[in-house]
PDB file of C-alpha atoms in Angstrom:
ATOM      1  CA  MET B 532      92.540 -67.130   1.112  1.00 47.00           C
ATOM      2  CA  ALA B 533      90.951 -64.153   0.220  1.00 49.00           C
ATOM      3  CA  ARG B 534      91.360 -63.420  -3.471  1.00 49.00           C
ATOM      4  CA  ARG B 535      93.507 -60.445  -4.643  1.00 52.00           C
ATOM      5  CA  ARG B 536      91.856 -57.857  -6.447  1.00 49.00           C
ATOM      6  CA  SER B 537      93.363 -57.009 -10.009  1.00 47.00           C
ATOM      7  CA  ARG B 538      94.455 -53.376  -9.300  1.00 51.00           C
ATOM      8  CA  ARG B 539      94.371 -52.897 -13.441  1.00 49.00           C
ATOM      9  CA  LYS B 540      92.537 -49.645 -14.675  1.00 51.00           C
ATOM     10  CA  MET B 541      89.238 -50.622 -16.519  1.00 50.00           C
ATOM     11  CA  PRO B 542      88.575 -49.091 -19.840  1.00 53.00           C
ATOM     12  CA  ASP B 543      86.402 -46.272 -19.383  1.00 56.00           C
ATOM     13  CA  ARG B 544      83.862 -45.854 -22.311  1.00 46.00           C
ATOM     14  CA  SER B 545      86.006 -42.270 -23.464  1.00 53.00           C
ATOM     15  CA  ASP B 546      88.838 -44.917 -24.269  1.00 57.00           C
ATOM     16  CA  TYR B 547      86.899 -46.987 -25.987  1.00 45.00           C
ATOM     17  CA  MET B 548      85.599 -44.932 -28.734  1.00 48.00           C
ATOM     18  CA  LEU B 549      88.954 -43.250 -29.242  1.00 51.00           C
ATOM     19  CA  LYS B 550      89.903 -46.949 -30.083  1.00 54.00           C
ATOM     20  CA  GLU B 551      86.748 -46.631 -32.450  1.00 49.00           C
ATOM     21  CA  GLN B 552      87.139 -43.904 -33.644  1.00 53.00           C
ATOM     22  CA  LYS B 553      91.235 -44.760 -34.418  1.00 55.00           C
ATOM     23  CA  LYS B 554      89.973 -48.478 -36.191  1.00 51.00           C
ATOM     24  CA  VAL B 555      87.031 -46.142 -38.649  1.00 56.00           C
ATOM     25  CA  GLU B 556      90.616 -43.639 -39.175  1.00 56.00           C
ATOM     26  CA  ALA B 557      92.844 -46.573 -40.355  1.00 52.00           C
ATOM     27  CA  THR B 558      90.272 -47.340 -43.189  1.00 58.00           C
ATOM     28  CA  LEU B 559      90.364 -43.907 -45.108  1.00 75.00           C
ATOM     29  CA  ASP B 560      93.011 -43.609 -46.881  1.00 77.00           C
ATOM     30  CA  PRO B 561      95.818 -40.290 -46.191  1.00 82.00           C
ATOM     31  CA  ARG B 562      93.983 -38.537 -49.046  1.00 80.00           C
ATOM     32  CA  THR B 563      90.200 -39.044 -47.942  1.00 85.00           C
ATOM     33  CA  MET B 564      91.582 -38.088 -44.277  1.00 87.00           C
ATOM     34  CA  GLN B 565      93.302 -34.851 -45.483  1.00 90.00           C
ATOM     35  CA  GLN B 566      89.480 -34.039 -47.383  1.00 90.00           C
ATOM     36  CA  LEU B 567      87.811 -35.184 -44.693  1.00 94.00           C
ATOM     37  CA  SER B 568      89.627 -32.808 -42.120  1.00 94.00           C
ATOM     38  CA  LYS B 569      87.764 -29.795 -43.665  1.00 96.00           C
ATOM     39  CA  PHE B 570      84.167 -31.354 -42.702  1.00 97.00           C
ATOM     40  CA  PHE B 571      85.784 -31.171 -39.052  1.00 96.00           C
ATOM     41  CA  ASN B 572      86.822 -27.473 -39.495  1.00 96.00           C
ATOM     42  CA  LYS B 573      83.622 -26.387 -40.611  1.00 96.00           C
ATOM     43  CA  GLY B 574      81.740 -27.820 -38.288  1.00 97.00           C
ATOM     44  CA  VAL B 575      79.662 -30.302 -40.092  1.00 98.00           C
ATOM     45  CA  ILE B 576      81.178 -33.329 -37.965  1.00 97.00           C
ATOM     46  CA  SER B 577      82.128 -33.667 -34.581  1.00 96.00           C
ATOM     47  CA  LYS B 578      83.280 -37.698 -35.039  1.00 94.00           C
ATOM     48  CA  LEU B 579      83.076 -39.841 -37.561  1.00 94.00           C
ATOM     49  CA  GLU B 580      81.150 -43.229 -36.087  1.00 92.00           C
ATOM     50  CA  HIS B 581      80.996 -45.999 -37.924  1.00 90.00           C
ATOM     51  CA  ILE B 582      80.131 -47.291 -41.634  1.00 91.00           C
ATOM     52  CA  ILE B 583      75.989 -48.301 -42.084  1.00 92.00           C
ATOM     53  CA  ALA B 584      76.077 -49.604 -45.805  1.00 90.00           C
ATOM     54  CA  VAL B 585      78.242 -49.629 -48.741  1.00 86.00           C
ATOM     55  CA  GLY B 586      76.552 -48.916 -52.022  1.00 80.00           C
ATOM     56  CA  LYS B 587      77.788 -49.464 -55.808  1.00 78.00           C
ATOM     57  CA  GLU B 588      79.796 -46.286 -55.679  1.00 83.00           C
ATOM     58  CA  SER B 589      79.983 -45.814 -52.342  1.00 88.00           C
ATOM     59  CA  ASP B 590      80.840 -46.514 -48.770  1.00 91.00           C
ATOM     60  CA  VAL B 591      78.184 -44.582 -46.071  1.00 94.00           C
ATOM     61  CA  TYR B 592      79.070 -43.608 -42.841  1.00 95.00           C
ATOM     62  CA  MET B 593      77.720 -42.271 -39.799  1.00 96.00           C
ATOM     63  CA  ALA B 594      79.130 -38.736 -38.036  1.00 97.00           C
ATOM     64  CA  THR B 595      78.575 -37.384 -34.721  1.00 97.00           C
ATOM     65  CA  ALA B 596      76.587 -34.018 -35.777  1.00 97.00           C
ATOM     66  CA  GLY B 597      79.377 -30.999 -35.351  1.00 96.00           C
ATOM     67  CA  ASP B 598      78.199 -27.405 -33.975  1.00 96.00           C
ATOM     68  CA  ALA B 599      77.686 -25.727 -37.854  1.00 96.00           C
ATOM     69  CA  GLU B 600      74.624 -23.965 -37.809  1.00 94.00           C
ATOM     70  CA  VAL B 601      73.457 -25.721 -41.303  1.00 93.00           C
ATOM     71  CA  VAL B 602      73.647 -28.677 -39.642  1.00 96.00           C
ATOM     72  CA  ARG B 603      69.659 -30.724 -38.821  1.00 92.00           C
ATOM     73  CA  GLY B 604      69.669 -33.526 -35.601  1.00 92.00           C
ATOM     74  CA  GLU B 605      72.605 -35.362 -34.050  1.00 95.00           C
ATOM     75  CA  TYR B 606      73.724 -37.184 -36.373  1.00 97.00           C
ATOM     76  CA  VAL B 607      74.972 -36.824 -40.114  1.00 98.00           C
ATOM     77  CA  ILE B 608      75.398 -38.829 -42.818  1.00 98.00           C
ATOM     78  CA  VAL B 609      78.970 -38.738 -44.637  1.00 97.00           C
ATOM     79  CA  LYS B 610      79.314 -40.571 -47.669  1.00 96.00           C
ATOM     80  CA  PHE B 611      82.611 -41.867 -49.302  1.00 94.00           C
ATOM     81  CA  PHE B 612      82.846 -42.052 -53.266  1.00 90.00           C
ATOM     82  CA  ARG B 613      84.966 -44.748 -54.195  1.00 84.00           C
ATOM     83  CA  ILE B 614      87.959 -43.509 -57.127  1.00 76.00           C
ATOM     84  CA  GLU B 615      87.775 -47.366 -57.917  1.00 73.00           C
ATOM     85  CA  THR B 616      84.725 -48.509 -58.140  1.00 62.00           C
ATOM     86  CA  SER B 617      83.157 -51.290 -61.122  1.00 51.00           C
ATOM     87  CA  THR B 618      80.263 -48.797 -61.871  1.00 64.00           C
ATOM     88  CA  PHE B 619      83.146 -46.206 -63.122  1.00 62.00           C
ATOM     89  CA  PHE B 620      82.060 -45.973 -66.758  1.00 63.00           C
ATOM     90  CA  ASN B 621      78.232 -45.943 -65.795  1.00 75.00           C
ATOM     91  CA  MET B 622      79.158 -42.444 -64.027  1.00 77.00           C
ATOM     92  CA  ALA B 623      81.064 -41.151 -67.252  1.00 72.00           C
ATOM     93  CA  ASP B 624      77.771 -42.175 -68.918  1.00 74.00           C
ATOM     94  CA  TYR B 625      75.552 -40.082 -66.561  1.00 80.00           C
ATOM     95  CA  ILE B 626      78.000 -37.335 -66.432  1.00 83.00           C
ATOM     96  CA  THR B 627      78.481 -36.817 -69.948  1.00 80.00           C
ATOM     97  CA  GLY B 628      75.546 -35.079 -71.705  1.00 80.00           C
ATOM     98  CA  ASP B 629      74.807 -33.163 -68.847  1.00 85.00           C
ATOM     99  CA  PRO B 630      75.748 -29.701 -69.427  1.00 84.00           C
ATOM    100  CA  ARG B 631      76.413 -28.718 -66.039  1.00 86.00           C
ATOM    101  CA  PHE B 632      80.013 -30.518 -66.413  1.00 83.00           C
ATOM    102  CA  THR B 633      81.203 -30.473 -70.253  1.00 74.00           C
ATOM    103  CA  LYS B 634      84.476 -30.578 -69.550  1.00 69.00           C
ATOM    104  CA  MET B 635      84.919 -33.820 -67.840  1.00 57.00           C
ATOM    105  CA  GLU B 636      85.370 -36.509 -71.112  1.00 51.00           C
ATOM    106  CA  GLY B 637      88.673 -37.202 -71.073  1.00 53.00           C
ATOM    107  CA  ARG B 638      89.208 -36.810 -67.270  1.00 69.00           C
ATOM    108  CA  SER B 639      90.958 -39.051 -64.382  1.00 80.00           C
ATOM    109  CA  LYS B 640      89.257 -41.594 -62.456  1.00 81.00           C
ATOM    110  CA  ALA B 641      89.991 -39.079 -59.297  1.00 83.00           C
ATOM    111  CA  ALA B 642      88.480 -35.985 -61.584  1.00 84.00           C
ATOM    112  CA  VAL B 643      85.201 -38.395 -62.517  1.00 85.00           C
ATOM    113  CA  ILE B 644      84.579 -39.213 -58.706  1.00 87.00           C
ATOM    114  CA  ASP B 645      85.055 -35.512 -57.686  1.00 89.00           C
ATOM    115  CA  THR B 646      82.221 -34.810 -60.236  1.00 90.00           C
ATOM    116  CA  TRP B 647      80.103 -37.301 -59.026  1.00 91.00           C
ATOM    117  CA  CYS B 648      79.901 -35.616 -55.888  1.00 94.00           C
ATOM    118  CA  ARG B 649      79.612 -32.750 -56.733  1.00 94.00           C
ATOM    119  CA  LYS B 650      76.797 -33.267 -59.028  1.00 95.00           C
ATOM    120  CA  GLU B 651      74.996 -35.344 -56.212  1.00 97.00           C
ATOM    121  CA  PHE B 652      75.357 -32.306 -53.684  1.00 98.00           C
ATOM    122  CA  GLY B 653      73.835 -30.344 -56.411  1.00 97.00           C
ATOM    123  CA  ASN B 654      71.317 -32.149 -57.052  1.00 98.00           C
ATOM    124  CA  LEU B 655      70.565 -32.654 -53.279  1.00 99.00           C
ATOM    125  CA  GLU B 656      69.826 -28.694 -53.787  1.00 98.00           C
ATOM    126  CA  ILE B 657      67.569 -28.733 -56.737  1.00 98.00           C
ATOM    127  CA  ALA B 658      65.431 -30.915 -55.206  1.00 98.00           C
ATOM    128  CA  GLU B 659      64.791 -29.553 -51.624  1.00 98.00           C
ATOM    129  CA  ARG B 660      63.937 -26.635 -53.655  1.00 98.00           C
ATOM    130  CA  ALA B 661      61.430 -28.252 -55.491  1.00 98.00           C
ATOM    131  CA  GLY B 662      59.449 -29.292 -52.070  1.00 98.00           C
ATOM    132  CA  VAL B 663      60.728 -32.954 -52.504  1.00 99.00           C
ATOM    133  CA  LEU B 664      61.665 -35.316 -49.209  1.00 99.00           C
ATOM    134  CA  ALA B 665      65.607 -36.200 -49.898  1.00 99.00           C
ATOM    135  CA  PRO B 666      68.703 -35.819 -47.253  1.00 98.00           C
ATOM    136  CA  LYS B 667      69.508 -32.016 -46.776  1.00 98.00           C
ATOM    137  CA  PRO B 668      73.028 -31.387 -48.117  1.00 98.00           C
ATOM    138  CA  TYR B 669      75.767 -29.819 -46.406  1.00 98.00           C
ATOM    139  CA  MET B 670      79.491 -29.866 -47.593  1.00 98.00           C
ATOM    140  CA  PHE B 671      81.007 -31.528 -49.947  1.00 98.00           C
ATOM    141  CA  ASN B 672      84.718 -31.720 -50.447  1.00 96.00           C
ATOM    142  CA  LYS B 673      86.247 -33.557 -53.334  1.00 93.00           C
ATOM    143  CA  SER B 674      84.644 -37.254 -53.193  1.00 92.00           C
ATOM    144  CA  ILE B 675      83.334 -36.886 -49.603  1.00 96.00           C
ATOM    145  CA  LEU B 676      79.269 -35.790 -49.056  1.00 98.00           C
ATOM    146  CA  ALA B 677      78.086 -35.060 -46.037  1.00 98.00           C
ATOM    147  CA  MET B 678      74.002 -34.479 -45.815  1.00 98.00           C
ATOM    148  CA  GLU B 679      71.506 -34.832 -43.049  1.00 98.00           C
ATOM    149  CA  PHE B 680      70.474 -38.354 -41.958  1.00 98.00           C
ATOM    150  CA  ILE B 681      67.010 -39.449 -42.355  1.00 98.00           C
ATOM    151  CA  GLY B 682      65.887 -42.138 -39.358  1.00 97.00           C
ATOM    152  CA  HIS B 683      65.382 -41.652 -35.547  1.00 94.00           C
ATOM    153  CA  GLU B 684      67.768 -41.821 -32.430  1.00 91.00           C
ATOM    154  CA  GLY B 685      70.646 -42.785 -34.743  1.00 92.00           C
ATOM    155  CA  ALA B 686      68.933 -45.431 -36.643  1.00 94.00           C
ATOM    156  CA  PRO B 687      68.411 -45.237 -40.108  1.00 96.00           C
ATOM    157  CA  ALA B 688      64.668 -45.266 -41.853  1.00 98.00           C
ATOM    158  CA  PRO B 689      63.579 -48.364 -43.400  1.00 97.00           C
ATOM    159  CA  GLN B 690      64.110 -48.537 -47.113  1.00 98.00           C
ATOM    160  CA  LEU B 691      60.760 -48.592 -48.891  1.00 99.00           C
ATOM    161  CA  ARG B 692      60.772 -52.540 -49.736  1.00 98.00           C
ATOM    162  CA  ASN B 693      61.292 -53.438 -46.042  1.00 98.00           C
ATOM    163  CA  TYR B 694      58.390 -50.951 -44.451  1.00 98.00           C
ATOM    164  CA  ARG B 695      55.434 -52.573 -44.453  1.00 95.00           C
ATOM    165  CA  MET B 696      51.987 -51.336 -44.457  1.00 98.00           C
ATOM    166  CA  ASP B 697      48.387 -51.286 -45.603  1.00 98.00           C
ATOM    167  CA  ILE B 698      46.955 -50.748 -49.073  1.00 98.00           C
ATOM    168  CA  GLU B 699      45.671 -47.495 -48.098  1.00 98.00           C
ATOM    169  CA  GLU B 700      49.095 -46.000 -46.725  1.00 98.00           C
ATOM    170  CA  ALA B 701      50.350 -47.505 -49.874  1.00 98.00           C
ATOM    171  CA  GLU B 702      48.542 -45.419 -52.348  1.00 98.00           C
ATOM    172  CA  LYS B 703      49.558 -42.347 -50.468  1.00 98.00           C
ATOM    173  CA  ILE B 704      53.212 -43.362 -50.368  1.00 99.00           C
ATOM    174  CA  ARG B 705      52.584 -43.918 -54.003  1.00 98.00           C
ATOM    175  CA  ALA B 706      50.770 -40.915 -54.892  1.00 98.00           C
ATOM    176  CA  THR B 707      53.578 -39.066 -53.037  1.00 99.00           C
ATOM    177  CA  MET B 708      56.374 -40.516 -54.730  1.00 99.00           C
ATOM    178  CA  MET B 709      54.858 -39.440 -58.030  1.00 98.00           C
ATOM    179  CA  GLY B 710      54.333 -36.148 -56.606  1.00 98.00           C
ATOM    180  CA  TYR B 711      57.844 -35.888 -55.968  1.00 99.00           C
ATOM    181  CA  VAL B 712      58.546 -36.873 -59.667  1.00 98.00           C
ATOM    182  CA  LYS B 713      56.496 -34.493 -61.091  1.00 98.00           C
ATOM    183  CA  LYS B 714      58.408 -31.252 -59.000  1.00 98.00           C
ATOM    184  CA  MET B 715      61.406 -32.629 -59.733  1.00 98.00           C
ATOM    185  CA  TYR B 716      60.732 -32.490 -63.270  1.00 98.00           C
ATOM    186  CA  LEU B 717      59.087 -29.166 -63.371  1.00 97.00           C
ATOM    187  CA  ALA B 718      62.161 -27.964 -61.173  1.00 97.00           C
ATOM    188  CA  GLY B 719      64.205 -29.299 -64.308  1.00 97.00           C
ATOM    189  CA  LEU B 720      65.796 -32.914 -62.792  1.00 98.00           C
ATOM    190  CA  VAL B 721      65.007 -36.394 -63.206  1.00 98.00           C
ATOM    191  CA  HIS B 722      65.889 -38.889 -60.657  1.00 98.00           C
ATOM    192  CA  GLY B 723      67.259 -41.663 -62.835  1.00 96.00           C
ATOM    193  CA  ASP B 724      67.580 -44.230 -60.099  1.00 95.00           C
ATOM    194  CA  LEU B 725      63.843 -44.095 -58.315  1.00 98.00           C
ATOM    195  CA  SER B 726      63.101 -47.335 -56.623  1.00 98.00           C
ATOM    196  CA  GLU B 727      61.684 -49.196 -53.390  1.00 98.00           C
ATOM    197  CA  TYR B 728      65.839 -49.324 -52.477  1.00 97.00           C
ATOM    198  CA  ASN B 729      66.521 -45.339 -53.248  1.00 97.00           C
ATOM    199  CA  THR B 730      63.542 -44.549 -50.898  1.00 99.00           C
ATOM    200  CA  LEU B 731      63.230 -44.177 -47.105  1.00 99.00           C
ATOM    201  CA  ILE B 732      60.301 -44.154 -44.991  1.00 99.00           C
ATOM    202  CA  LYS B 733      60.289 -41.597 -41.771  1.00 98.00           C
ATOM    203  CA  ASP B 734      57.228 -40.749 -39.866  1.00 97.00           C
ATOM    204  CA  GLY B 735      55.019 -42.160 -42.724  1.00 97.00           C
ATOM    205  CA  LYS B 736      56.496 -39.941 -45.592  1.00 98.00           C
ATOM    206  CA  PRO B 737      58.953 -41.291 -48.115  1.00 99.00           C
ATOM    207  CA  TYR B 738      62.274 -39.669 -48.587  1.00 99.00           C
ATOM    208  CA  LEU B 739      64.703 -40.127 -51.428  1.00 99.00           C
ATOM    209  CA  ILE B 740      67.932 -40.656 -51.620  1.00 98.00           C
ATOM    210  CA  ASP B 741      71.176 -41.726 -53.894  1.00 96.00           C
ATOM    211  CA  PHE B 742      71.058 -38.565 -56.375  1.00 97.00           C
ATOM    212  CA  GLY B 743      74.351 -38.919 -57.651  1.00 94.00           C
ATOM    213  CA  GLN B 744      73.110 -40.336 -61.171  1.00 93.00           C
ATOM    214  CA  ALA B 745      70.305 -37.711 -61.671  1.00 96.00           C
ATOM    215  CA  VAL B 746      70.349 -35.431 -64.528  1.00 96.00           C
ATOM    216  CA  VAL B 747      68.777 -32.560 -65.732  1.00 96.00           C
ATOM    217  CA  THR B 748      65.947 -32.534 -67.986  1.00 96.00           C
ATOM    218  CA  ARG B 749      68.316 -30.806 -70.583  1.00 93.00           C
ATOM    219  CA  HIS B 750      70.025 -34.194 -71.055  1.00 93.00           C
ATOM    220  CA  PRO B 751      69.408 -36.407 -73.943  1.00 92.00           C
ATOM    221  CA  HIS B 752      68.316 -39.567 -71.811  1.00 93.00           C
ATOM    222  CA  ALA B 753      66.480 -37.466 -69.219  1.00 95.00           C
ATOM    223  CA  PRO B 754      63.146 -38.940 -71.575  1.00 96.00           C
ATOM    224  CA  VAL B 755      64.348 -42.341 -70.630  1.00 96.00           C
ATOM    225  CA  PHE B 756      65.235 -42.111 -67.260  1.00 96.00           C
ATOM    226  CA  LEU B 757      62.059 -40.125 -66.498  1.00 98.00           C
ATOM    227  CA  LYS B 758      60.079 -43.249 -68.042  1.00 98.00           C
ATOM    228  CA  ARG B 759      62.132 -45.660 -66.066  1.00 98.00           C
ATOM    229  CA  ASP B 760      61.668 -44.012 -62.930  1.00 98.00           C
ATOM    230  CA  ILE B 761      57.765 -44.223 -63.371  1.00 98.00           C
ATOM    231  CA  ASP B 762      58.322 -47.541 -64.615  1.00 98.00           C
ATOM    232  CA  ASN B 763      60.284 -48.514 -61.299  1.00 98.00           C
ATOM    233  CA  VAL B 764      57.253 -46.715 -58.631  1.00 98.00           C
ATOM    234  CA  ALA B 765      54.494 -48.599 -61.131  1.00 98.00           C
ATOM    235  CA  GLN B 766      55.752 -51.991 -60.611  1.00 98.00           C
ATOM    236  CA  TYR B 767      56.533 -52.316 -57.113  1.00 98.00           C
ATOM    237  CA  PHE B 768      53.630 -51.113 -55.822  1.00 98.00           C
ATOM    238  CA  ARG B 769      51.724 -53.486 -58.231  1.00 98.00           C
ATOM    239  CA  HIS B 770      53.537 -56.238 -57.361  1.00 98.00           C
ATOM    240  CA  THR B 771      53.852 -55.662 -53.776  1.00 98.00           C
ATOM    241  CA  TYR B 772      50.319 -54.332 -53.480  1.00 98.00           C
ATOM    242  CA  GLY B 773      48.432 -54.689 -56.268  1.00 98.00           C
ATOM    243  CA  ILE B 774      47.941 -51.241 -56.966  1.00 97.00           C
ATOM    244  CA  GLU B 775      47.456 -50.902 -60.937  1.00 97.00           C
ATOM    245  CA  THR B 776      48.565 -47.769 -62.210  1.00 96.00           C
ATOM    246  CA  ASP B 777      48.767 -46.194 -65.882  1.00 96.00           C
ATOM    247  CA  ALA B 778      52.620 -45.441 -66.289  1.00 96.00           C
ATOM    248  CA  ILE B 779      52.662 -43.624 -69.508  1.00 96.00           C
ATOM    249  CA  LYS B 780      49.287 -41.499 -68.784  1.00 97.00           C
ATOM    250  CA  GLU B 781      51.601 -40.140 -65.876  1.00 97.00           C
ATOM    251  CA  TYR B 782      54.308 -40.025 -68.004  1.00 96.00           C
ATOM    252  CA  LYS B 783      52.192 -37.693 -70.336  1.00 96.00           C
ATOM    253  CA  ASP B 784      51.100 -35.949 -67.651  1.00 96.00           C
ATOM    254  CA  ILE B 785      54.731 -34.677 -66.475  1.00 96.00           C
ATOM    255  CA  VAL B 786      56.018 -33.765 -69.825  1.00 95.00           C
ATOM    256  CA  GLU B 787      52.594 -32.103 -71.085  1.00 93.00           C
ATOM    257  CA  THR B 788      52.376 -30.206 -67.353  1.00 92.00           C
ATOM    258  CA  ALA B 789      56.354 -28.965 -67.617  1.00 89.00           C
ATOM    259  CA  ASP B 790      55.922 -28.632 -71.630  1.00 82.00           C
ATOM    260  CA  ARG B 791      52.717 -25.933 -70.757  1.00 80.00           C
ATOM    261  CA  ASP B 792      54.568 -24.360 -68.095  1.00 73.00           C
ATOM    262  CA  ILE B 793      57.653 -23.463 -70.380  1.00 63.00           C
ATOM    263  CA  GLY B 794      55.349 -22.375 -73.246  1.00 53.00           C
TER     264      GLY B 794
END
């Protein structure tokens, strides 16, 4: 006896993608969804895809790019800063003392998180103007930030810690990163958390990410953060590739160059 074929309609890919989209949206609260709607309306994104990273203070999603002229490439990174985060008080410390945000003391958690998002957007703009390779910032709204996707064909570029290279390439990457540190400082910015975790490698070039904690050079802790960035880079390349550098000399060179420019 011949087996009877089922007449049940098989779901097509569009139905599947719609269900996946609803799953993603179900993880976001109404406040966040309302904020996100502006990114669709402005044409920055056309669809929120899936989560690709969970950070200390944010969840990072991949999105399909919209038709806005500012957007580069097929994909966009959307960063959702969490109001309930264990690093809240640390975030407040990085904001307090920054002359751009003098009215933050005593504000609510939501206000601090929203300011942190705006701060990262502004820091990325400074980095871009300084000639530093970093994600191009597209738009922010409250606690959501959209920026350029760094990678190929939907695959994020690897972190420096996961990228293997020979000594010659390592020396070039290290020198480029130190050049970025100097360019940013001369532009009035210190990254503040530079490391092998916050550096992506695309086409053999380092891209710096995670600029939320970056401070302007007028911040009272800017010298400490600058020294820490230089030490972090030196330590990574020394331990991983045996490259010896003089971090103290590099620090003095950057600060003295900036002082001469001001003078």
